[in-house]
């Protein structure tokens, strides 16, 4: 979602991330929201600030080895 006000904008982006350290059987799932402030310059849009708001974290993400996605398979 982007709210535009002339040469300034406020943007919000929902993300989810999955992570697992090498050798760790379990991973982490994080759901969050980026709050961005942007300014338009002659060269394009630039970030003024970015804040991440954590909405949910699950450290009991399913165990097991990561699987290759279909786009990674030969």
PDB file of N, CA, C, O and CB in Angstrom:
ATOM      1  N   UNK A   1       0.856  -1.172   0.000  1.00  0.00           N
ATOM      2  CA  UNK A   1       0.000   0.000   0.000  1.00  0.00           C
ATOM      3  C   UNK A   1       0.894   1.224   0.000  1.00  0.00           C
ATOM      4  O   UNK A   1       1.817   1.328   0.808  1.00  0.00           O
ATOM      5  CB  UNK A   1      -0.969   0.004   1.221  1.00  0.00           C
ATOM      6  N   UNK A   2       0.619   2.153  -0.909  1.00  0.00           N
ATOM      7  CA  UNK A   2       1.400   3.389  -0.986  1.00  0.00           C
ATOM      8  C   UNK A   2       0.447   4.568  -0.911  1.00  0.00           C
ATOM      9  O   UNK A   2      -0.510   4.650  -1.680  1.00  0.00           O
ATOM     10  CB  UNK A   2       2.252   3.445  -2.295  1.00  0.00           C
ATOM     11  N   UNK A   3       0.707   5.483   0.019  1.00  0.00           N
ATOM     12  CA  UNK A   3      -0.032   6.736   0.109  1.00  0.00           C
ATOM     13  C   UNK A   3       0.870   7.829  -0.431  1.00  0.00           C
ATOM     14  O   UNK A   3       1.920   8.115   0.144  1.00  0.00           O
ATOM     15  CB  UNK A   3      -0.488   7.043   1.583  1.00  0.00           C
ATOM     16  N   UNK A   4       0.463   8.442  -1.540  1.00  0.00           N
ATOM     17  CA  UNK A   4       1.270   9.447  -2.231  1.00  0.00           C
ATOM     18  C   UNK A   4       0.777  10.837  -1.875  1.00  0.00           C
ATOM     19  O   UNK A   4      -0.425  11.104  -1.887  1.00  0.00           O
ATOM     20  CB  UNK A   4       1.227   9.235  -3.759  1.00  0.00           C
ATOM     21  N   UNK A   5       1.722  11.728  -1.554  1.00  0.00           N
ATOM     22  CA  UNK A   5       1.403  13.119  -1.238  1.00  0.00           C
ATOM     23  C   UNK A   5       2.462  13.999  -1.901  1.00  0.00           C
ATOM     24  O   UNK A   5       3.442  14.394  -1.269  1.00  0.00           O
ATOM     25  CB  UNK A   5       1.349  13.361   0.321  1.00  0.00           C
ATOM     26  N   UNK A   6       2.249  14.302  -3.190  1.00  0.00           N
ATOM     27  CA  UNK A   6       3.219  15.103  -3.928  1.00  0.00           C
ATOM     28  C   UNK A   6       4.529  14.357  -4.101  1.00  0.00           C
ATOM     29  O   UNK A   6       4.566  13.281  -4.697  1.00  0.00           O
ATOM     30  CB  UNK A   6       3.462  16.427  -3.220  1.00  0.00           C
ATOM     31  N   UNK A   7       5.618  14.937  -3.572  1.00  0.00           N
ATOM     32  CA  UNK A   7       6.949  14.323  -3.688  1.00  0.00           C
ATOM     33  C   UNK A   7       7.310  13.474  -2.474  1.00  0.00           C
ATOM     34  O   UNK A   7       8.476  13.135  -2.276  1.00  0.00           O
ATOM     35  CB  UNK A   7       8.001  15.398  -3.881  1.00  0.00           C
ATOM     36  N   UNK A   8       6.325  13.137  -1.675  1.00  0.00           N
ATOM     37  CA  UNK A   8       6.555  12.266  -0.509  1.00  0.00           C
ATOM     38  C   UNK A   8       5.569  11.114  -0.564  1.00  0.00           C
ATOM     39  O   UNK A   8       4.479  11.239  -1.121  1.00  0.00           O
ATOM     40  CB  UNK A   8       6.408  13.057   0.838  1.00  0.00           C
ATOM     41  N   UNK A   9       5.961  10.005   0.014  1.00  0.00           N
ATOM     42  CA  UNK A   9       5.083   8.840   0.040  1.00  0.00           C
ATOM     43  C   UNK A   9       5.332   8.038   1.309  1.00  0.00           C
ATOM     44  O   UNK A   9       6.432   8.029   1.862  1.00  0.00           O
ATOM     45  CB  UNK A   9       5.299   7.960  -1.210  1.00  0.00           C
ATOM     46  N   UNK A  10       4.288   7.373   1.746  1.00  0.00           N
ATOM     47  CA  UNK A  10       4.347   6.450   2.869  1.00  0.00           C
ATOM     48  C   UNK A  10       3.929   5.095   2.317  1.00  0.00           C
ATOM     49  O   UNK A  10       2.877   4.980   1.687  1.00  0.00           O
ATOM     50  CB  UNK A  10       3.423   6.914   4.077  1.00  0.00           C
ATOM     51  N   UNK A  11       4.741   4.072   2.546  1.00  0.00           N
ATOM     52  CA  UNK A  11       4.441   2.746   2.007  1.00  0.00           C
ATOM     53  C   UNK A  11       4.441   1.710   3.119  1.00  0.00           C
ATOM     54  O   UNK A  11       5.223   1.792   4.066  1.00  0.00           O
ATOM     55  CB  UNK A  11       5.455   2.358   0.919  1.00  0.00           C
ATOM     56  N   UNK A  12       3.549   0.732   2.989  1.00  0.00           N
ATOM     57  CA  UNK A  12       3.492  -0.383   3.926  1.00  0.00           C
ATOM     58  C   UNK A  12       3.536  -1.676   3.118  1.00  0.00           C
ATOM     59  O   UNK A  12       2.807  -1.834   2.139  1.00  0.00           O
ATOM     60  CB  UNK A  12       2.205  -0.314   4.824  1.00  0.00           C
ATOM     61  N   UNK A  13       4.394  -2.590   3.538  1.00  0.00           N
ATOM     62  CA  UNK A  13       4.561  -3.849   2.823  1.00  0.00           C
ATOM     63  C   UNK A  13       4.553  -4.995   3.824  1.00  0.00           C
ATOM     64  O   UNK A  13       5.329  -4.990   4.780  1.00  0.00           O
ATOM     65  CB  UNK A  13       5.873  -3.851   1.993  1.00  0.00           C
ATOM     66  N   UNK A  14       3.681  -5.978   3.613  1.00  0.00           N
ATOM     67  CA  UNK A  14       3.635  -7.165   4.467  1.00  0.00           C
ATOM     68  C   UNK A  14       4.606  -8.192   3.900  1.00  0.00           C
ATOM     69  O   UNK A  14       4.632  -8.434   2.694  1.00  0.00           O
ATOM     70  CB  UNK A  14       2.182  -7.752   4.560  1.00  0.00           C
ATOM     71  N   UNK A  15       5.399  -8.791   4.774  1.00  0.00           N
ATOM     72  CA  UNK A  15       6.340  -9.826   4.327  1.00  0.00           C
ATOM     73  C   UNK A  15       6.243 -11.036   5.245  1.00  0.00           C
ATOM     74  O   UNK A  15       5.825 -10.931   6.398  1.00  0.00           O
ATOM     75  CB  UNK A  15       7.795  -9.281   4.298  1.00  0.00           C
ATOM     76  N   UNK A  16       6.635 -12.173   4.714  1.00  0.00           N
ATOM     77  CA  UNK A  16       6.845 -13.340   5.571  1.00  0.00           C
ATOM     78  C   UNK A  16       8.185 -13.930   5.196  1.00  0.00           C
ATOM     79  O   UNK A  16       8.578 -13.937   4.029  1.00  0.00           O
ATOM     80  CB  UNK A  16       5.690 -14.399   5.421  1.00  0.00           C
ATOM     81  N   UNK A  17       8.870 -14.418   6.193  1.00  0.00           N
ATOM     82  CA  UNK A  17      10.205 -14.958   5.961  1.00  0.00           C
ATOM     83  C   UNK A  17      10.393 -16.280   6.673  1.00  0.00           C
ATOM     84  O   UNK A  17       9.870 -16.500   7.765  1.00  0.00           O
ATOM     85  CB  UNK A  17      11.263 -13.970   6.415  1.00  0.00           C
ATOM     86  N   UNK A  18      11.140 -17.145   6.044  1.00  0.00           N
ATOM     87  CA  UNK A  18      11.476 -18.436   6.612  1.00  0.00           C
ATOM     88  C   UNK A  18      12.990 -18.504   6.692  1.00  0.00           C
ATOM     89  O   UNK A  18      13.687 -18.118   5.754  1.00  0.00           O
ATOM     90  CB  UNK A  18      10.887 -19.619   5.764  1.00  0.00           C
ATOM     91  N   UNK A  19      13.490 -18.989   7.801  1.00  0.00           N
ATOM     92  CA  UNK A  19      14.940 -19.100   7.930  1.00  0.00           C
ATOM     93  C   UNK A  19      15.338 -20.318   8.724  1.00  0.00           C
ATOM     94  O   UNK A  19      14.609 -20.781   9.601  1.00  0.00           O
ATOM     95  CB  UNK A  19      15.507 -17.864   8.578  1.00  0.00           C
ATOM     96  N   UNK A  20      16.507 -20.825   8.401  1.00  0.00           N
ATOM     97  CA  UNK A  20      17.044 -21.963   9.130  1.00  0.00           C
ATOM     98  C   UNK A  20      18.557 -21.873   9.050  1.00  0.00           C
ATOM     99  O   UNK A  20      19.118 -21.742   7.962  1.00  0.00           O
ATOM    100  CB  UNK A  20      16.515 -23.327   8.557  1.00  0.00           C
ATOM    101  N   UNK A  21      19.221 -21.943  10.200  1.00  0.00           N
ATOM    102  CA  UNK A  21      20.674 -21.947  10.224  1.00  0.00           C
ATOM    103  C   UNK A  21      21.184 -23.313   9.786  1.00  0.00           C
ATOM    104  O   UNK A  21      20.548 -24.331  10.059  1.00  0.00           O
ATOM    105  CB  UNK A  21      21.203 -21.588  11.631  1.00  0.00           C
ATOM    106  N   UNK A  22      22.308 -23.337   9.120  1.00  0.00           N
ATOM    107  CA  UNK A  22      22.904 -24.592   8.679  1.00  0.00           C
ATOM    108  C   UNK A  22      23.152 -25.494   9.880  1.00  0.00           C
ATOM    109  O   UNK A  22      23.719 -25.061  10.883  1.00  0.00           O
ATOM    110  CB  UNK A  22      24.217 -24.338   7.910  1.00  0.00           C
ATOM    111  N   UNK A  23      22.736 -26.721   9.775  1.00  0.00           N
ATOM    112  CA  UNK A  23      22.922 -27.676  10.854  1.00  0.00           C
ATOM    113  C   UNK A  23      21.825 -27.630  11.907  1.00  0.00           C
ATOM    114  O   UNK A  23      21.834 -28.440  12.834  1.00  0.00           O
ATOM    115  CB  UNK A  23      24.235 -27.441  11.502  1.00  0.00           C
ATOM    116  N   UNK A  24      20.893 -26.712  11.788  1.00  0.00           N
ATOM    117  CA  UNK A  24      19.798 -26.597  12.747  1.00  0.00           C
ATOM    118  C   UNK A  24      18.599 -27.340  12.181  1.00  0.00           C
ATOM    119  O   UNK A  24      18.221 -27.117  11.031  1.00  0.00           O
ATOM    120  CB  UNK A  24      19.447 -25.100  13.042  1.00  0.00           C
ATOM    121  N   UNK A  25      18.000 -28.215  12.969  1.00  0.00           N
ATOM    122  CA  UNK A  25      16.874 -29.010  12.483  1.00  0.00           C
ATOM    123  C   UNK A  25      15.597 -28.192  12.380  1.00  0.00           C
ATOM    124  O   UNK A  25      14.710 -28.540  11.602  1.00  0.00           O
ATOM    125  CB  UNK A  25      16.646 -30.197  13.391  1.00  0.00           C
ATOM    126  N   UNK A  26      15.484 -27.121  13.141  1.00  0.00           N
ATOM    127  CA  UNK A  26      14.275 -26.301  13.131  1.00  0.00           C
ATOM    128  C   UNK A  26      14.593 -24.915  12.597  1.00  0.00           C
ATOM    129  O   UNK A  26      15.739 -24.467  12.635  1.00  0.00           O
ATOM    130  CB  UNK A  26      13.663 -26.206  14.543  1.00  0.00           C
ATOM    131  N   UNK A  27      13.591 -24.262  12.112  1.00  0.00           N
ATOM    132  CA  UNK A  27      13.772 -22.920  11.578  1.00  0.00           C
ATOM    133  C   UNK A  27      12.849 -21.933  12.250  1.00  0.00           C
ATOM    134  O   UNK A  27      12.256 -22.219  13.291  1.00  0.00           O
ATOM    135  CB  UNK A  27      13.540 -22.908  10.085  1.00  0.00           C
ATOM    136  N   UNK A  28      12.734 -20.768  11.642  1.00  0.00           N
ATOM    137  CA  UNK A  28      11.901 -19.692  12.163  1.00  0.00           C
ATOM    138  C   UNK A  28      11.040 -19.135  11.043  1.00  0.00           C
ATOM    139  O   UNK A  28      11.499 -18.949   9.916  1.00  0.00           O
ATOM    140  CB  UNK A  28      12.764 -18.578  12.794  1.00  0.00           C
ATOM    141  N   UNK A  29       9.788 -18.874  11.375  1.00  0.00           N
ATOM    142  CA  UNK A  29       8.873 -18.199  10.465  1.00  0.00           C
ATOM    143  C   UNK A  29       8.575 -16.835  11.078  1.00  0.00           C
ATOM    144  O   UNK A  29       8.236 -16.747  12.258  1.00  0.00           O
ATOM    145  CB  UNK A  29       7.551 -19.036  10.227  1.00  0.00           C
ATOM    146  N   UNK A  30       8.697 -15.779  10.289  1.00  0.00           N
ATOM    147  CA  UNK A  30       8.421 -14.428  10.769  1.00  0.00           C
ATOM    148  C   UNK A  30       7.451 -13.751   9.806  1.00  0.00           C
ATOM    149  O   UNK A  30       7.620 -13.810   8.588  1.00  0.00           O
ATOM    150  CB  UNK A  30       9.736 -13.600  10.907  1.00  0.00           C
ATOM    151  N   UNK A  31       6.436 -13.110  10.370  1.00  0.00           N
ATOM    152  CA  UNK A  31       5.495 -12.298   9.613  1.00  0.00           C
ATOM    153  C   UNK A  31       5.659 -10.873  10.109  1.00  0.00           C
ATOM    154  O   UNK A  31       5.657 -10.627  11.315  1.00  0.00           O
ATOM    155  CB  UNK A  31       4.008 -12.807   9.774  1.00  0.00           C
ATOM    156  N   UNK A  32       5.800  -9.935   9.182  1.00  0.00           N
ATOM    157  CA  UNK A  32       6.025  -8.563   9.604  1.00  0.00           C
ATOM    158  C   UNK A  32       5.544  -7.550   8.589  1.00  0.00           C
ATOM    159  O   UNK A  32       5.016  -7.893   7.531  1.00  0.00           O
ATOM    160  CB  UNK A  32       7.474  -8.347   9.876  1.00  0.00           C
ATOM    161  N   UNK A  33       5.744  -6.292   8.944  1.00  0.00           N
ATOM    162  CA  UNK A  33       5.257  -5.184   8.149  1.00  0.00           C
ATOM    163  C   UNK A  33       6.348  -4.126   8.082  1.00  0.00           C
ATOM    164  O   UNK A  33       6.843  -3.674   9.114  1.00  0.00           O
ATOM    165  CB  UNK A  33       3.945  -4.603   8.739  1.00  0.00           C
ATOM    166  N   UNK A  34       6.726  -3.727   6.856  1.00  0.00           N
ATOM    167  CA  UNK A  34       7.648  -2.606   6.669  1.00  0.00           C
ATOM    168  C   UNK A  34       6.834  -1.318   6.586  1.00  0.00           C
ATOM    169  O   UNK A  34       5.820  -1.255   5.891  1.00  0.00           O
ATOM    170  CB  UNK A  34       8.526  -2.799   5.386  1.00  0.00           C
ATOM    171  N   UNK A  35       7.294  -0.292   7.305  1.00  0.00           N
ATOM    172  CA  UNK A  35       6.731   1.061   7.231  1.00  0.00           C
ATOM    173  C   UNK A  35       7.824   1.932   6.618  1.00  0.00           C
ATOM    174  O   UNK A  35       8.857   2.159   7.249  1.00  0.00           O
ATOM    175  CB  UNK A  35       6.265   1.607   8.667  1.00  0.00           C
ATOM    176  N   UNK A  36       7.611   2.420   5.402  1.00  0.00           N
ATOM    177  CA  UNK A  36       8.624   3.192   4.688  1.00  0.00           C
ATOM    178  C   UNK A  36       8.154   4.619   4.437  1.00  0.00           C
ATOM    179  O   UNK A  36       6.986   4.862   4.135  1.00  0.00           O
ATOM    180  CB  UNK A  36       8.972   2.516   3.364  1.00  0.00           C
ATOM    181  N   UNK A  37       9.084   5.552   4.569  1.00  0.00           N
ATOM    182  CA  UNK A  37       8.864   6.937   4.168  1.00  0.00           C
ATOM    183  C   UNK A  37       9.798   7.191   2.985  1.00  0.00           C
ATOM    184  O   UNK A  37      10.990   6.892   3.061  1.00  0.00           O
ATOM    185  CB  UNK A  37       9.131   7.957   5.366  1.00  0.00           C
ATOM    186  N   UNK A  38       9.262   7.741   1.890  1.00  0.00           N
ATOM    187  CA  UNK A  38      10.039   7.952   0.672  1.00  0.00           C
ATOM    188  C   UNK A  38       9.902   9.391   0.192  1.00  0.00           C
ATOM    189  O   UNK A  38       8.907  10.064   0.463  1.00  0.00           O
ATOM    190  CB  UNK A  38       9.592   6.979  -0.429  1.00  0.00           C
ATOM    191  N   UNK A  39      10.933   9.849  -0.535  1.00  0.00           N
ATOM    192  CA  UNK A  39      10.935  11.185  -1.121  1.00  0.00           C
ATOM    193  C   UNK A  39      11.324  11.068  -2.589  1.00  0.00           C
ATOM    194  O   UNK A  39      12.247  10.333  -2.937  1.00  0.00           O
ATOM    195  CB  UNK A  39      11.908  12.139  -0.358  1.00  0.00           C
ATOM    196  N   UNK A  40      10.609  11.802  -3.452  1.00  0.00           N
ATOM    197  CA  UNK A  40      10.944  11.812  -4.879  1.00  0.00           C
ATOM    198  C   UNK A  40      12.029  12.860  -5.116  1.00  0.00           C
ATOM    199  O   UNK A  40      11.901  14.007  -4.686  1.00  0.00           O
ATOM    200  CB  UNK A  40       9.676  12.108  -5.760  1.00  0.00           C
ATOM    201  N   UNK A  41      13.088  12.461  -5.796  1.00  0.00           N
ATOM    202  CA  UNK A  41      14.176  13.369  -6.160  1.00  0.00           C
ATOM    203  C   UNK A  41      14.286  13.382  -7.684  1.00  0.00           C
ATOM    204  O   UNK A  41      13.561  12.662  -8.370  1.00  0.00           O
ATOM    205  CB  UNK A  41      15.537  12.935  -5.493  1.00  0.00           C
ATOM    206  N   UNK A  42      15.179  14.188  -8.199  1.00  0.00           N
ATOM    207  CA  UNK A  42      15.404  14.226  -9.647  1.00  0.00           C
ATOM    208  C   UNK A  42      15.865  12.861 -10.160  1.00  0.00           C
ATOM    209  O   UNK A  42      15.617  12.515 -11.315  1.00  0.00           O
ATOM    210  CB  UNK A  42      16.446  15.308 -10.004  1.00  0.00           C
ATOM    211  N   UNK A  43      16.534  12.088  -9.306  1.00  0.00           N
ATOM    212  CA  UNK A  43      17.034  10.774  -9.696  1.00  0.00           C
ATOM    213  C   UNK A  43      16.070   9.635  -9.427  1.00  0.00           C
ATOM    214  O   UNK A  43      16.380   8.486  -9.743  1.00  0.00           O
ATOM    215  CB  UNK A  43      18.304  10.502  -8.994  1.00  0.00           C
ATOM    216  N   UNK A  44      14.910   9.919  -8.852  1.00  0.00           N
ATOM    217  CA  UNK A  44      13.932   8.870  -8.549  1.00  0.00           C
ATOM    218  C   UNK A  44      13.547   8.888  -7.077  1.00  0.00           C
ATOM    219  O   UNK A  44      13.887   9.820  -6.348  1.00  0.00           O
ATOM    220  CB  UNK A  44      14.488   7.494  -8.928  1.00  0.00           C
ATOM    221  N   UNK A  45      12.848   7.871  -6.653  1.00  0.00           N
ATOM    222  CA  UNK A  45      12.379   7.765  -5.273  1.00  0.00           C
ATOM    223  C   UNK A  45      13.482   7.228  -4.370  1.00  0.00           C
ATOM    224  O   UNK A  45      14.178   6.277  -4.726  1.00  0.00           O
ATOM    225  CB  UNK A  45      11.141   6.863  -5.192  1.00  0.00           C
ATOM    226  N   UNK A  46      13.639   7.845  -3.198  1.00  0.00           N
ATOM    227  CA  UNK A  46      14.644   7.422  -2.215  1.00  0.00           C
ATOM    228  C   UNK A  46      13.981   7.182  -0.864  1.00  0.00           C
ATOM    229  O   UNK A  46      13.027   7.866  -0.495  1.00  0.00           O
ATOM    230  CB  UNK A  46      15.768   8.483  -2.083  1.00  0.00           C
ATOM    231  N   UNK A  47      14.500   6.204  -0.138  1.00  0.00           N
ATOM    232  CA  UNK A  47      14.023   5.940   1.218  1.00  0.00           C
ATOM    233  C   UNK A  47      14.499   7.036   2.160  1.00  0.00           C
ATOM    234  O   UNK A  47      15.681   7.379   2.162  1.00  0.00           O
ATOM    235  CB  UNK A  47      14.507   4.560   1.711  1.00  0.00           C
ATOM    236  N   UNK A  48      13.599   7.587   2.955  1.00  0.00           N
ATOM    237  CA  UNK A  48      13.967   8.460   4.072  1.00  0.00           C
ATOM    238  C   UNK A  48      14.168   7.617   5.321  1.00  0.00           C
ATOM    239  O   UNK A  48      15.115   7.809   6.084  1.00  0.00           O
ATOM    240  CB  UNK A  48      12.884   9.550   4.314  1.00  0.00           C
ATOM    241  N   UNK A  49      13.239   6.670   5.506  1.00  0.00           N
ATOM    242  CA  UNK A  49      13.332   5.796   6.679  1.00  0.00           C
ATOM    243  C   UNK A  49      12.593   4.499   6.397  1.00  0.00           C
ATOM    244  O   UNK A  49      11.725   4.422   5.528  1.00  0.00           O
ATOM    245  CB  UNK A  49      12.755   6.490   7.944  1.00  0.00           C
ATOM    246  N   UNK A  50      12.969   3.485   7.164  1.00  0.00           N
ATOM    247  CA  UNK A  50      12.311   2.180   7.074  1.00  0.00           C
ATOM    248  C   UNK A  50      12.269   1.592   8.475  1.00  0.00           C
ATOM    249  O   UNK A  50      13.276   1.549   9.182  1.00  0.00           O
ATOM    250  CB  UNK A  50      13.057   1.218   6.073  1.00  0.00           C
ATOM    251  N   UNK A  51      11.075   1.139   8.862  1.00  0.00           N
ATOM    252  CA  UNK A  51      10.904   0.510  10.173  1.00  0.00           C
ATOM    253  C   UNK A  51      10.222  -0.829   9.951  1.00  0.00           C
ATOM    254  O   UNK A  51       9.280  -0.932   9.166  1.00  0.00           O
ATOM    255  CB  UNK A  51      10.070   1.420  11.154  1.00  0.00           C
ATOM    256  N   UNK A  52      10.705  -1.862  10.650  1.00  0.00           N
ATOM    257  CA  UNK A  52      10.099  -3.182  10.548  1.00  0.00           C
ATOM    258  C   UNK A  52       9.309  -3.457  11.815  1.00  0.00           C
ATOM    259  O   UNK A  52       9.831  -3.321  12.921  1.00  0.00           O
ATOM    260  CB  UNK A  52      11.172  -4.279  10.315  1.00  0.00           C
ATOM    261  N   UNK A  53       8.059  -3.841  11.654  1.00  0.00           N
ATOM    262  CA  UNK A  53       7.197  -4.201  12.774  1.00  0.00           C
ATOM    263  C   UNK A  53       6.958  -5.706  12.723  1.00  0.00           C
ATOM    264  O   UNK A  53       6.387  -6.212  11.757  1.00  0.00           O
ATOM    265  CB  UNK A  53       5.844  -3.411  12.732  1.00  0.00           C
ATOM    266  N   UNK A  54       7.389  -6.417  13.751  1.00  0.00           N
ATOM    267  CA  UNK A  54       7.174  -7.854  13.818  1.00  0.00           C
ATOM    268  C   UNK A  54       5.742  -8.119  14.262  1.00  0.00           C
ATOM    269  O   UNK A  54       5.304  -7.627  15.302  1.00  0.00           O
ATOM    270  CB  UNK A  54       8.187  -8.528  14.782  1.00  0.00           C
ATOM    271  N   UNK A  55       5.024  -8.893  13.473  1.00  0.00           N
ATOM    272  CA  UNK A  55       3.646  -9.231  13.805  1.00  0.00           C
ATOM    273  C   UNK A  55       3.531 -10.619  14.424  1.00  0.00           C
ATOM    274  O   UNK A  55       2.677 -10.853  15.279  1.00  0.00           O
ATOM    275  CB  UNK A  55       2.778  -9.146  12.566  1.00  0.00           C
ATOM    276  N   UNK A  56       4.400 -11.549  13.989  1.00  0.00           N
ATOM    277  CA  UNK A  56       4.315 -12.924  14.464  1.00  0.00           C
ATOM    278  C   UNK A  56       5.650 -13.617  14.224  1.00  0.00           C
ATOM    279  O   UNK A  56       6.269 -13.444  13.174  1.00  0.00           O
ATOM    280  CB  UNK A  56       3.161 -13.689  13.758  1.00  0.00           C
ATOM    281  N   UNK A  57       6.089 -14.401  15.205  1.00  0.00           N
ATOM    282  CA  UNK A  57       7.303 -15.212  15.066  1.00  0.00           C
ATOM    283  C   UNK A  57       6.997 -16.608  15.591  1.00  0.00           C
ATOM    284  O   UNK A  57       6.419 -16.758  16.667  1.00  0.00           O
ATOM    285  CB  UNK A  57       8.520 -14.572  15.836  1.00  0.00           C
ATOM    286  N   UNK A  58       7.383 -17.631  14.831  1.00  0.00           N
ATOM    287  CA  UNK A  58       7.204 -19.019  15.243  1.00  0.00           C
ATOM    288  C   UNK A  58       8.541 -19.729  15.129  1.00  0.00           C
ATOM    289  O   UNK A  58       9.080 -19.891  14.033  1.00  0.00           O
ATOM    290  CB  UNK A  58       6.116 -19.733  14.381  1.00  0.00           C
ATOM    291  N   UNK A  59       9.072 -20.150  16.267  1.00  0.00           N
ATOM    292  CA  UNK A  59      10.354 -20.857  16.284  1.00  0.00           C
ATOM    293  C   UNK A  59      10.176 -22.366  16.156  1.00  0.00           C
ATOM    294  O   UNK A  59      11.160 -23.106  16.141  1.00  0.00           O
ATOM    295  CB  UNK A  59      11.112 -20.536  17.565  1.00  0.00           C
ATOM    296  N   UNK A  60       8.951 -22.820  16.065  1.00  0.00           N
ATOM    297  CA  UNK A  60       8.681 -24.251  15.910  1.00  0.00           C
ATOM    298  C   UNK A  60       8.329 -24.575  14.471  1.00  0.00           C
ATOM    299  O   UNK A  60       7.514 -25.454  14.193  1.00  0.00           O
ATOM    300  CB  UNK A  60       7.549 -24.695  16.843  1.00  0.00           C
ATOM    301  N   UNK A  61       8.961 -23.844  13.560  1.00  0.00           N
ATOM    302  CA  UNK A  61       8.762 -24.103  12.140  1.00  0.00           C
ATOM    303  C   UNK A  61       9.102 -25.564  11.874  1.00  0.00           C
ATOM    304  O   UNK A  61      10.037 -26.077  12.489  1.00  0.00           O
ATOM    305  CB  UNK A  61       9.633 -23.148  11.257  1.00  0.00           C
ATOM    306  N   UNK A  62       8.399 -26.249  11.000  1.00  0.00           N
ATOM    307  CA  UNK A  62       8.590 -27.689  10.803  1.00  0.00           C
ATOM    308  C   UNK A  62      10.045 -28.100  10.609  1.00  0.00           C
ATOM    309  O   UNK A  62      10.807 -27.446   9.897  1.00  0.00           O
ATOM    310  CB  UNK A  62       7.795 -28.139   9.619  1.00  0.00           C
ATOM    311  N   UNK A  63      10.399 -29.171  11.243  1.00  0.00           N
ATOM    312  CA  UNK A  63      11.758 -29.716  11.153  1.00  0.00           C
ATOM    313  C   UNK A  63      11.968 -30.384   9.802  1.00  0.00           C
ATOM    314  O   UNK A  63      11.017 -30.641   9.064  1.00  0.00           O
ATOM    315  CB  UNK A  63      12.021 -30.723  12.294  1.00  0.00           C
ATOM    316  N   UNK A  64      13.229 -30.660   9.492  1.00  0.00           N
ATOM    317  CA  UNK A  64      13.552 -31.378   8.275  1.00  0.00           C
ATOM    318  C   UNK A  64      14.479 -30.586   7.389  1.00  0.00           C
ATOM    319  O   UNK A  64      14.749 -29.409   7.631  1.00  0.00           O
ATOM    320  CB  UNK A  64      12.302 -31.724   7.525  1.00  0.00           C
ATOM    321  N   UNK A  65      14.954 -31.239   6.374  1.00  0.00           N
ATOM    322  CA  UNK A  65      15.865 -30.593   5.431  1.00  0.00           C
ATOM    323  C   UNK A  65      15.068 -29.728   4.466  1.00  0.00           C
ATOM    324  O   UNK A  65      13.972 -30.106   4.052  1.00  0.00           O
ATOM    325  CB  UNK A  65      16.702 -31.645   4.658  1.00  0.00           C
ATOM    326  N   UNK A  66      15.614 -28.562   4.104  1.00  0.00           N
ATOM    327  CA  UNK A  66      14.926 -27.724   3.115  1.00  0.00           C
ATOM    328  C   UNK A  66      14.811 -28.464   1.787  1.00  0.00           C
ATOM    329  O   UNK A  66      15.718 -29.206   1.411  1.00  0.00           O
ATOM    330  CB  UNK A  66      15.672 -26.383   2.920  1.00  0.00           C
ATOM    331  N   UNK A  67      13.719 -28.270   1.082  1.00  0.00           N
ATOM    332  CA  UNK A  67      13.483 -28.911  -0.204  1.00  0.00           C
ATOM    333  C   UNK A  67      13.674 -27.891  -1.310  1.00  0.00           C
ATOM    334  O   UNK A  67      13.333 -26.720  -1.140  1.00  0.00           O
ATOM    335  CB  UNK A  67      12.069 -29.530  -0.268  1.00  0.00           C
ATOM    336  N   UNK A  68      14.215 -28.322  -2.441  1.00  0.00           N
ATOM    337  CA  UNK A  68      14.390 -27.443  -3.590  1.00  0.00           C
ATOM    338  C   UNK A  68      13.011 -27.125  -4.173  1.00  0.00           C
ATOM    339  O   UNK A  68      12.137 -27.990  -4.227  1.00  0.00           O
ATOM    340  CB  UNK A  68      15.321 -28.099  -4.667  1.00  0.00           C
ATOM    341  N   UNK A  69      12.829 -25.885  -4.603  1.00  0.00           N
ATOM    342  CA  UNK A  69      11.571 -25.531  -5.257  1.00  0.00           C
ATOM    343  C   UNK A  69      11.594 -26.084  -6.684  1.00  0.00           C
ATOM    344  O   UNK A  69      12.649 -26.464  -7.193  1.00  0.00           O
ATOM    345  CB  UNK A  69      11.350 -23.975  -5.259  1.00  0.00           C
ATOM    346  N   UNK A  70      10.439 -26.126  -7.316  1.00  0.00           N
ATOM    347  CA  UNK A  70      10.368 -26.669  -8.678  1.00  0.00           C
ATOM    348  C   UNK A  70      11.205 -25.872  -9.653  1.00  0.00           C
ATOM    349  O   UNK A  70      11.664 -26.411 -10.660  1.00  0.00           O
ATOM    350  CB  UNK A  70       8.933 -26.705  -9.156  1.00  0.00           C
ATOM    351  N   UNK A  71      11.418 -24.543  -9.362  1.00  0.00           N
ATOM    352  CA  UNK A  71      12.233 -23.732 -10.262  1.00  0.00           C
ATOM    353  C   UNK A  71      13.714 -24.022 -10.114  1.00  0.00           C
ATOM    354  O   UNK A  71      14.510 -23.646 -10.975  1.00  0.00           O
ATOM    355  CB  UNK A  71      11.977 -22.267 -10.015  1.00  0.00           C
ATOM    356  N   UNK A  72      14.102 -24.701  -9.008  1.00  0.00           N
ATOM    357  CA  UNK A  72      15.516 -25.010  -8.780  1.00  0.00           C
ATOM    358  C   UNK A  72      15.883 -26.407  -9.277  1.00  0.00           C
ATOM    359  O   UNK A  72      17.059 -26.767  -9.311  1.00  0.00           O
ATOM    360  CB  UNK A  72      15.847 -24.889  -7.296  1.00  0.00           C
ATOM    361  N   UNK A  73      14.902 -27.174  -9.653  1.00  0.00           N
ATOM    362  CA  UNK A  73      15.154 -28.555 -10.077  1.00  0.00           C
ATOM    363  C   UNK A  73      15.449 -28.555 -11.572  1.00  0.00           C
ATOM    364  O   UNK A  73      14.658 -28.064 -12.377  1.00  0.00           O
ATOM    365  CB  UNK A  73      13.934 -29.486  -9.748  1.00  0.00           C
ATOM    366  N   UNK A  74      16.639 -29.133 -11.936  1.00  0.00           N
ATOM    367  CA  UNK A  74      17.197 -29.239 -13.262  1.00  0.00           C
ATOM    368  C   UNK A  74      16.308 -28.966 -14.365  1.00  0.00           C
ATOM    369  O   UNK A  74      16.721 -29.038 -15.523  1.00  0.00           O
ATOM    370  CB  UNK A  74      17.715 -30.491 -13.452  1.00  0.00           C
TER     371      UNK A  74
END
